[in-house]
Short mmCIF file of N, CA and C in Angstrom, two decimals:
data_model
loop_
_atom_site.label_atom_id
_atom_site.label_comp_id
_atom_site.label_asym_id
_atom_site.label_seq_id
_atom_site.Cartn_x
_atom_site.Cartn_y
_atom_site.Cartn_z
N MET A 1 25.15 -7.78 -16.39
CA MET A 1 24.20 -7.34 -15.53
C MET A 1 23.22 -7.47 -17.10
N PRO A 2 22.06 -8.00 -16.16
CA PRO A 2 20.51 -8.25 -17.19
C PRO A 2 20.12 -6.96 -17.72
N CYS A 3 19.13 -7.04 -19.19
CA CYS A 3 18.71 -6.19 -19.01
C CYS A 3 17.92 -5.60 -18.50
N SER A 4 17.04 -4.23 -18.05
CA SER A 4 15.97 -3.93 -18.21
C SER A 4 14.89 -4.89 -18.02
N GLU A 5 14.34 -5.44 -19.18
CA GLU A 5 13.44 -5.96 -19.35
C GLU A 5 13.68 -7.25 -18.79
N VAL A 6 14.44 -8.13 -18.32
CA VAL A 6 14.89 -9.60 -17.80
C VAL A 6 14.40 -9.09 -16.40
N ARG A 7 15.32 -7.74 -15.88
CA ARG A 7 14.76 -7.35 -14.59
C ARG A 7 14.06 -7.36 -13.89
N ARG A 8 13.12 -6.92 -14.76
CA ARG A 8 11.53 -6.45 -14.47
C ARG A 8 10.94 -7.56 -14.74
N HIS A 9 11.30 -8.65 -15.49
CA HIS A 9 10.25 -9.96 -15.47
C HIS A 9 11.24 -11.21 -14.58
N CYS A 10 11.89 -10.63 -13.49
CA CYS A 10 13.03 -11.33 -12.74
C CYS A 10 11.25 -10.78 -11.37
N SER A 11 12.26 -9.72 -11.36
CA SER A 11 10.90 -9.05 -10.31
C SER A 11 10.09 -9.42 -9.88
N GLU A 12 9.18 -9.21 -11.23
CA GLU A 12 7.79 -9.29 -11.94
C GLU A 12 7.39 -11.11 -11.04
N GLN A 13 7.85 -11.89 -11.65
CA GLN A 13 7.21 -13.01 -11.60
C GLN A 13 8.25 -13.40 -9.83
N TYR A 14 8.91 -12.94 -9.39
CA TYR A 14 9.33 -13.12 -7.63
C TYR A 14 7.84 -12.60 -6.72
N LEU A 15 7.43 -11.27 -7.38
CA LEU A 15 6.24 -10.44 -6.85
C LEU A 15 5.14 -11.29 -7.03
N ARG A 16 4.63 -11.72 -8.06
CA ARG A 16 3.51 -12.57 -8.11
C ARG A 16 3.59 -13.67 -7.73
N HIS A 17 4.29 -14.34 -7.13
CA HIS A 17 4.63 -15.56 -6.56
C HIS A 17 4.17 -15.22 -4.98
N VAL A 18 5.03 -14.25 -4.44
CA VAL A 18 4.64 -14.14 -2.70
C VAL A 18 2.83 -13.57 -3.17
N ARG A 19 2.52 -13.07 -3.94
CA ARG A 19 1.12 -12.83 -4.10
C ARG A 19 0.24 -14.12 -4.01
N GLY A 20 0.40 -14.92 -4.70
CA GLY A 20 -0.05 -15.93 -5.16
C GLY A 20 -0.09 -17.03 -3.77
N LEU A 21 0.57 -17.19 -2.96
CA LEU A 21 1.26 -17.44 -2.06
C LEU A 21 -0.13 -16.83 -0.77
N GLY A 22 -0.05 -15.85 -1.08
CA GLY A 22 -1.13 -14.85 0.00
C GLY A 22 -2.26 -15.45 -0.30
N LEU A 23 -3.09 -15.37 -1.32
CA LEU A 23 -4.13 -15.86 -1.98
C LEU A 23 -4.32 -17.14 -1.99
N ARG A 24 -3.42 -18.34 -2.07
CA ARG A 24 -3.43 -19.72 -1.40
C ARG A 24 -3.84 -19.78 -0.04
N ILE A 25 -2.93 -18.72 0.90
CA ILE A 25 -2.97 -18.55 2.17
C ILE A 25 -5.01 -18.28 2.47
N GLU A 26 -5.58 -17.53 1.90
CA GLU A 26 -6.42 -17.05 2.12
C GLU A 26 -7.35 -17.75 1.73
N ALA A 27 -7.86 -18.55 0.50
CA ALA A 27 -8.27 -19.19 -0.05
C ALA A 27 -8.66 -20.93 1.37
N LEU A 28 -7.50 -21.25 1.49
CA LEU A 28 -7.02 -21.76 2.20
C LEU A 28 -7.83 -21.91 3.95
N ARG A 29 -7.75 -20.50 4.33
CA ARG A 29 -8.40 -20.09 5.66
C ARG A 29 -9.92 -19.86 5.39
N ASP A 30 -10.63 -19.83 4.09
CA ASP A 30 -11.71 -20.09 3.50
C ASP A 30 -12.24 -21.16 4.42
N GLU A 31 -11.68 -21.94 3.44
CA GLU A 31 -11.91 -23.69 3.51
C GLU A 31 -12.09 -24.41 4.67
N VAL A 32 -11.16 -23.99 5.41
CA VAL A 32 -11.28 -23.98 6.95
C VAL A 32 -12.28 -23.82 7.75
N GLU A 33 -12.49 -22.35 7.63
CA GLU A 33 -14.04 -21.97 7.80
C GLU A 33 -15.31 -22.44 7.69
N ARG A 34 -15.50 -22.90 6.38
CA ARG A 34 -16.62 -23.39 5.69
C ARG A 34 -16.40 -24.67 6.30
N GLN A 35 -15.44 -25.56 6.50
CA GLN A 35 -15.74 -27.31 6.54
C GLN A 35 -16.11 -26.70 8.41
N ARG A 36 -15.69 -25.61 8.72
CA ARG A 36 -15.86 -25.58 10.31
C ARG A 36 -17.41 -25.45 10.67
N ALA A 37 -17.59 -24.39 9.84
CA ALA A 37 -19.34 -23.92 9.98
C ALA A 37 -20.17 -25.01 9.42
N LEU A 38 -19.58 -26.27 8.60
CA LEU A 38 -20.56 -27.24 8.13
C LEU A 38 -20.83 -28.41 9.34
N LEU A 39 -19.43 -28.33 10.09
CA LEU A 39 -19.10 -29.76 10.84
C LEU A 39 -20.46 -28.79 12.55
N GLY A 40 -20.48 -27.21 12.30
CA GLY A 40 -21.22 -27.01 13.73
C GLY A 40 -22.65 -27.21 14.09
N PRO A 41 -23.82 -27.95 13.10
CA PRO A 41 -24.63 -28.28 13.68
C PRO A 41 -24.38 -29.63 14.47
N CYS A 42 -23.60 -30.31 13.51
CA CYS A 42 -23.38 -31.46 13.94
C CYS A 42 -22.88 -31.59 15.11
N SER A 43 -22.04 -31.11 15.62
CA SER A 43 -20.95 -31.34 16.52
C SER A 43 -22.48 -30.87 18.21
N GLN A 44 -23.60 -29.94 17.99
CA GLN A 44 -24.21 -29.47 18.68
C GLN A 44 -25.24 -30.79 19.33
N GLN A 45 -25.60 -31.92 17.95
CA GLN A 45 -26.06 -33.16 17.70
C GLN A 45 -25.61 -34.48 19.08
N VAL A 46 -24.34 -34.27 18.75
CA VAL A 46 -23.39 -35.45 18.95
C VAL A 46 -23.51 -35.69 20.51
N GLY A 47 -23.66 -34.80 21.24
CA GLY A 47 -24.05 -34.40 22.60
C GLY A 47 -25.00 -35.33 23.10
N GLU A 48 -25.95 -35.71 22.05
CA GLU A 48 -27.38 -35.79 22.64
C GLU A 48 -27.04 -37.39 21.85
N ARG A 49 -26.37 -37.94 20.95
CA ARG A 49 -26.15 -39.45 20.41
C ARG A 49 -25.81 -40.17 21.77
N VAL A 50 -25.78 -41.77 20.57
CA VAL A 50 -24.99 -42.87 21.64
C VAL A 50 -23.96 -43.01 20.90
N SER A 51 -22.69 -42.98 22.03
CA SER A 51 -21.36 -42.99 21.46
C SER A 51 -21.30 -44.16 20.53
N GLY A 52 -20.73 -44.37 19.55
CA GLY A 52 -20.49 -45.51 18.14
C GLY A 52 -21.88 -45.33 17.13
N THR A 53 -21.86 -44.45 17.32
CA THR A 53 -23.22 -44.49 16.23
C THR A 53 -22.74 -44.38 14.65
N ARG A 54 -23.61 -44.87 13.67
CA ARG A 54 -22.77 -44.36 12.50
C ARG A 54 -22.57 -43.01 11.92
N SER A 55 -23.60 -42.13 12.47
CA SER A 55 -23.94 -40.51 12.76
C SER A 55 -22.37 -39.95 13.20
N THR A 56 -22.09 -40.42 14.65
CA THR A 56 -20.82 -40.06 15.25
C THR A 56 -19.71 -40.13 14.58
N GLY A 57 -19.78 -41.28 13.63
CA GLY A 57 -18.47 -42.01 13.34
C GLY A 57 -17.93 -40.98 12.21
N ARG A 58 -19.05 -40.89 11.28
CA ARG A 58 -19.33 -39.99 10.28
C ARG A 58 -18.30 -38.21 10.48
N PHE A 59 -19.62 -37.83 11.78
CA PHE A 59 -18.95 -36.54 12.22
C PHE A 59 -17.19 -36.29 12.88
N GLU A 60 -17.12 -37.53 13.15
CA GLU A 60 -15.54 -37.54 13.64
C GLU A 60 -14.84 -37.88 12.24
N GLU A 61 -15.11 -38.59 11.19
CA GLU A 61 -14.16 -38.13 10.17
C GLU A 61 -13.98 -36.93 9.86
N GLY A 62 -15.14 -36.24 10.09
CA GLY A 62 -15.49 -35.16 9.66
C GLY A 62 -14.19 -34.00 10.11
N VAL A 63 -13.76 -34.15 11.27
CA VAL A 63 -13.77 -33.47 12.52
C VAL A 63 -11.97 -33.99 12.14
N VAL A 64 -11.50 -35.07 11.80
CA VAL A 64 -9.61 -35.35 11.59
C VAL A 64 -10.12 -34.29 10.65
N ARG A 65 -10.89 -34.70 9.17
CA ARG A 65 -10.35 -33.83 7.76
C ARG A 65 -10.41 -32.29 8.43
N LEU A 66 -11.20 -31.80 8.90
CA LEU A 66 -10.91 -30.09 9.26
C LEU A 66 -9.50 -30.15 9.85
N HIS A 67 -8.80 -31.18 10.76
CA HIS A 67 -8.32 -30.78 11.21
C HIS A 67 -6.98 -31.07 10.78
N GLU A 68 -6.76 -32.38 9.70
CA GLU A 68 -5.51 -31.96 8.24
C GLU A 68 -5.75 -31.30 8.00
N LEU A 69 -7.48 -30.47 7.11
CA LEU A 69 -6.88 -29.24 6.34
C LEU A 69 -6.45 -28.09 7.28
N ILE A 70 -6.20 -27.72 8.84
CA ILE A 70 -6.27 -26.98 9.68
C ILE A 70 -4.55 -27.18 9.66
N GLU A 71 -3.86 -28.06 9.64
CA GLU A 71 -2.66 -28.25 9.62
C GLU A 71 -2.01 -27.80 8.27
N ALA A 72 -2.49 -28.31 7.23
CA ALA A 72 -2.15 -27.83 5.72
C ALA A 72 -1.89 -26.58 5.80
N TYR A 73 -2.69 -25.87 6.64
CA TYR A 73 -2.97 -24.44 6.31
C TYR A 73 -2.29 -23.91 7.33
N CYS A 74 -1.77 -24.59 8.21
CA CYS A 74 -0.98 -24.11 9.23
C CYS A 74 0.94 -24.07 8.67
N THR A 75 1.28 -25.03 7.69
CA THR A 75 2.03 -24.99 7.52
C THR A 75 2.44 -24.36 6.52
N GLU A 76 1.74 -23.64 5.37
CA GLU A 76 1.67 -23.11 4.45
C GLU A 76 1.34 -21.95 4.74
N LEU A 77 0.93 -21.44 6.07
CA LEU A 77 1.15 -20.22 6.53
C LEU A 77 2.49 -20.00 7.06
N ALA A 78 3.29 -20.63 7.64
CA ALA A 78 4.54 -20.58 8.01
C ALA A 78 5.37 -20.32 6.43
N GLY A 79 5.22 -20.96 5.82
CA GLY A 79 6.06 -20.83 4.93
C GLY A 79 5.62 -19.32 4.21
N TYR A 80 4.36 -19.07 4.08
CA TYR A 80 3.78 -17.75 3.19
C TYR A 80 4.73 -16.42 4.20
N VAL A 81 4.57 -16.64 5.35
CA VAL A 81 5.19 -15.82 6.23
C VAL A 81 6.31 -14.78 6.12
N ASP A 82 7.19 -16.16 6.00
CA ASP A 82 8.80 -16.09 5.76
C ASP A 82 9.01 -15.43 3.92
N GLU A 83 8.34 -16.19 3.40
CA GLU A 83 8.14 -14.93 2.15
C GLU A 83 7.88 -13.83 1.62
N TYR A 84 6.53 -13.73 2.50
CA TYR A 84 6.42 -12.50 2.86
C TYR A 84 7.21 -11.55 3.36
N HIS A 85 7.78 -11.81 4.87
CA HIS A 85 8.73 -10.98 5.30
C HIS A 85 9.89 -10.78 4.41
N GLN A 86 10.15 -11.57 3.46
CA GLN A 86 11.55 -11.37 2.97
C GLN A 86 11.38 -10.56 1.47
N ALA A 87 10.19 -10.22 1.08
CA ALA A 87 9.63 -9.74 0.12
C ALA A 87 9.49 -8.53 0.53
N HIS A 88 8.79 -8.23 2.07
CA HIS A 88 8.59 -6.93 2.11
C HIS A 88 10.21 -5.95 2.41
N GLU A 89 11.36 -7.41 2.99
CA GLU A 89 12.01 -6.67 3.56
C GLU A 89 13.39 -5.76 1.91
N ALA A 90 13.02 -6.99 0.60
CA ALA A 90 13.38 -6.37 -0.36
C ALA A 90 12.71 -5.32 -0.95
N ILE A 91 11.51 -4.86 -0.52
CA ILE A 91 10.89 -4.19 -0.96
C ILE A 91 10.93 -2.88 -0.29
N ARG A 92 11.28 -3.24 0.89
CA ARG A 92 11.86 -1.72 1.86
C ARG A 92 13.35 -1.58 1.67
N ALA A 93 14.06 -2.00 1.06
CA ALA A 93 15.15 -2.26 0.62
C ALA A 93 15.61 -0.88 -0.63
N LEU A 94 14.59 -0.78 -0.90
CA LEU A 94 14.69 0.12 -2.38
C LEU A 94 14.83 1.77 -2.10
N GLY A 95 14.89 2.16 -0.82
CA GLY A 95 14.95 3.60 -0.46
C GLY A 95 13.56 4.41 -0.92
N ASP A 96 13.28 3.90 -1.55
CA ASP A 96 12.09 5.13 -2.85
C ASP A 96 11.03 4.60 -2.20
N GLY A 97 10.15 5.77 -0.43
CA GLY A 97 9.23 5.16 -0.39
C GLY A 97 7.84 5.21 -1.15
N THR A 98 7.77 5.84 -2.86
CA THR A 98 6.91 5.17 -3.38
C THR A 98 6.82 4.42 -4.57
N HIS A 99 8.02 4.08 -4.15
CA HIS A 99 8.02 2.75 -5.40
C HIS A 99 7.89 1.45 -4.17
N ALA A 100 7.81 1.86 -2.82
CA ALA A 100 8.20 0.36 -2.01
C ALA A 100 6.63 0.79 -1.62
N ALA A 101 5.48 2.01 -1.56
CA ALA A 101 4.10 1.95 -1.45
C ALA A 101 3.36 1.19 -2.54
N VAL A 102 3.90 1.53 -3.79
CA VAL A 102 3.63 1.02 -4.96
C VAL A 102 3.56 -0.24 -5.20
N LEU A 103 4.84 -1.15 -4.58
CA LEU A 103 5.13 -2.51 -4.77
C LEU A 103 4.02 -2.84 -3.44
N THR A 104 4.32 -3.04 -2.23
CA THR A 104 3.44 -3.11 -1.64
C THR A 104 1.67 -3.22 -1.14
N ALA A 105 1.22 -2.30 -1.78
CA ALA A 105 -0.03 -1.80 -2.57
C ALA A 105 -0.49 -2.66 -2.81
N HIS A 106 -0.26 -3.19 -4.15
CA HIS A 106 -0.41 -4.26 -4.78
C HIS A 106 -0.13 -5.63 -4.77
N TYR A 107 1.44 -6.13 -4.68
CA TYR A 107 1.66 -6.91 -4.67
C TYR A 107 1.85 -7.59 -2.76
N LEU A 108 1.61 -7.20 -1.73
CA LEU A 108 1.67 -7.59 -0.75
C LEU A 108 0.84 -7.69 -0.09
N GLN A 109 -0.17 -6.34 -0.57
CA GLN A 109 -1.60 -6.02 0.12
C GLN A 109 -2.68 -6.52 -0.76
N GLY A 110 -2.39 -7.21 -2.14
CA GLY A 110 -3.27 -7.19 -3.01
C GLY A 110 -4.78 -6.29 -3.75
N ARG A 111 -4.30 -5.16 -3.36
CA ARG A 111 -5.10 -3.97 -3.64
C ARG A 111 -4.90 -3.84 -5.72
N PRO A 112 -6.08 -3.82 -5.93
CA PRO A 112 -5.90 -2.99 -7.99
C PRO A 112 -4.88 -2.05 -7.90
N TRP A 113 -4.31 -1.79 -9.11
CA TRP A 113 -3.61 -1.10 -9.80
C TRP A 113 -4.55 -0.08 -9.30
N ARG A 114 -5.84 0.23 -9.65
CA ARG A 114 -7.01 1.48 -9.92
C ARG A 114 -6.58 1.78 -8.12
N GLU A 115 -6.97 0.84 -7.17
CA GLU A 115 -7.30 1.46 -5.84
C GLU A 115 -6.05 1.97 -5.34
N VAL A 116 -5.23 1.17 -5.95
CA VAL A 116 -3.31 1.88 -5.73
C VAL A 116 -3.43 3.75 -5.73
N ALA A 117 -3.59 3.40 -7.52
CA ALA A 117 -3.67 4.90 -7.72
C ALA A 117 -4.32 6.06 -7.00
N ARG A 118 -5.58 5.59 -7.02
CA ARG A 118 -6.57 6.86 -6.09
C ARG A 118 -6.04 6.85 -4.66
N ALA A 119 -5.49 6.12 -4.58
CA ALA A 119 -4.79 6.55 -2.88
C ALA A 119 -4.05 7.04 -2.75
N MET A 120 -3.10 6.69 -3.83
CA MET A 120 -1.48 7.60 -3.54
C MET A 120 -1.60 8.96 -4.59
N ALA A 121 -3.61 8.98 -5.23
CA ALA A 121 -3.19 10.41 -6.23
C ALA A 121 -2.27 10.78 -7.67
N TYR A 122 -2.10 9.26 -8.29
CA TYR A 122 -1.39 9.12 -9.16
C TYR A 122 -3.15 9.05 -10.10
N SER A 123 -2.51 9.12 -11.47
CA SER A 123 -3.41 8.14 -12.50
C SER A 123 -3.12 6.72 -12.57
N GLU A 124 -3.94 5.54 -12.86
CA GLU A 124 -3.36 4.44 -13.34
C GLU A 124 -2.39 4.11 -14.00
N GLY A 125 -1.81 5.21 -14.87
CA GLY A 125 -0.82 4.99 -16.18
C GLY A 125 0.68 5.37 -15.04
N GLY A 126 0.05 6.61 -14.15
CA GLY A 126 1.77 6.94 -13.40
C GLY A 126 1.77 6.01 -12.53
N VAL A 127 0.88 5.49 -11.44
CA VAL A 127 1.15 4.30 -10.75
C VAL A 127 1.85 3.36 -12.03
N LEU A 128 1.38 2.50 -12.86
CA LEU A 128 2.19 1.91 -13.71
C LEU A 128 3.57 1.98 -14.08
N ASN A 129 4.01 3.21 -14.40
CA ASN A 129 4.95 3.35 -14.74
C ASN A 129 5.96 3.93 -13.43
N ILE A 130 5.29 4.08 -12.16
CA ILE A 130 6.27 3.98 -10.95
C ILE A 130 6.81 2.34 -11.09
N ARG A 131 6.04 1.60 -11.27
CA ARG A 131 5.79 0.51 -10.78
C ARG A 131 7.05 0.06 -11.64
N LYS A 132 6.75 -0.13 -12.90
CA LYS A 132 7.87 -0.24 -14.13
C LYS A 132 9.47 -0.15 -13.54
N ALA A 133 9.62 1.10 -13.09
CA ALA A 133 10.78 1.41 -11.96
C ALA A 133 11.12 0.34 -10.95
N ALA A 134 10.01 0.37 -10.37
CA ALA A 134 10.08 -0.61 -9.29
C ALA A 134 10.36 -1.51 -8.98
N VAL A 135 10.38 -1.79 -9.74
CA VAL A 135 10.29 -3.69 -9.96
C VAL A 135 11.85 -4.15 -11.05
N ASP A 136 12.32 -2.78 -11.47
CA ASP A 136 13.32 -2.99 -12.06
C ASP A 136 14.32 -3.23 -10.95
N ALA A 137 14.03 -1.91 -10.13
CA ALA A 137 15.14 -1.51 -8.78
C ALA A 137 15.71 -2.97 -7.95
N LEU A 138 13.87 -3.32 -7.97
CA LEU A 138 13.78 -4.66 -7.07
C LEU A 138 14.84 -5.56 -7.19
N TYR A 139 14.88 -5.16 -8.39
CA TYR A 139 15.75 -6.74 -8.79
C TYR A 139 17.08 -6.95 -7.92
N ASP A 140 17.87 -6.04 -7.66
CA ASP A 140 18.73 -6.46 -6.60
C ASP A 140 19.04 -6.72 -4.92
N HIS A 141 17.70 -6.97 -4.90
CA HIS A 141 16.91 -7.10 -3.64
C HIS A 141 16.51 -8.48 -3.64
N ILE A 142 15.81 -9.28 -4.77
CA ILE A 142 15.12 -10.69 -4.61
C ILE A 142 16.00 -11.63 -4.15
N PRO A 143 15.61 -12.33 -3.93
CA PRO A 143 16.43 -13.77 -3.47
C PRO A 143 17.19 -13.99 -4.58
N ALA A 144 18.18 -14.95 -5.24
CA ALA A 144 19.28 -15.43 -6.35
C ALA A 144 18.20 -15.71 -6.53
N GLU A 145 17.70 -17.21 -6.20
CA GLU A 145 16.96 -17.93 -7.40
C GLU A 145 16.29 -18.01 -8.19
N TRP A 146 15.67 -16.47 -7.99
CA TRP A 146 14.63 -15.67 -8.35
C TRP A 146 15.47 -15.09 -9.34
N ARG A 147 16.55 -14.53 -9.56
CA ARG A 147 17.24 -13.92 -10.44
C ARG A 147 17.96 -14.44 -11.60
N ARG A 148 17.27 -15.23 -12.19
CA ARG A 148 17.12 -15.83 -13.32
C ARG A 148 16.14 -16.55 -14.32
N LEU A 149 16.05 -16.38 -15.56
CA LEU A 149 15.38 -16.33 -16.24
C LEU A 149 14.78 -18.17 -16.32
N PRO A 150 13.87 -18.75 -16.27
CA PRO A 150 13.60 -19.85 -16.38
C PRO A 150 13.94 -20.95 -18.01
N GLU A 151 13.98 -21.71 -17.87
CA GLU A 151 14.68 -22.66 -19.03
C GLU A 151 14.12 -22.47 -20.13
N ALA A 152 12.66 -22.67 -20.08
CA ALA A 152 11.80 -22.30 -21.03
C ALA A 152 11.95 -20.94 -22.20
N LEU A 153 12.68 -19.97 -21.24
CA LEU A 153 12.23 -18.90 -21.87
C LEU A 153 13.19 -18.17 -23.06
#
């Protein structure tokens, strides 16, 4: 059985991975919305133009790129949902509601430690102590591929 330091390291790497996927999904969603907004004014003018003009061709290229971006978002979203569910189940398996609440709030909901501490009526140091115990306990529930140290360490 690995020592506590290794257990915490592996669990934290896993949780950071899931959190990073969530941030990536948010960034992709924001980019889709930004691209959609940029195409907005053009879509109103397309109906007034003659089909086949250079402007219409550029607009169509933009729409194709937007659809490609949406497809990439949907693909990554599907993978994220699977990993999020797996992480949520691992955290739920802890059985300790305080441990689960702390890990869920920070790693799955993306809330800063200060906010987690305030919401739970703990000091920030108290929440970080709970986190330490929680990530150690989580090790037994994370996917097997995350229960080993990278070769570089």
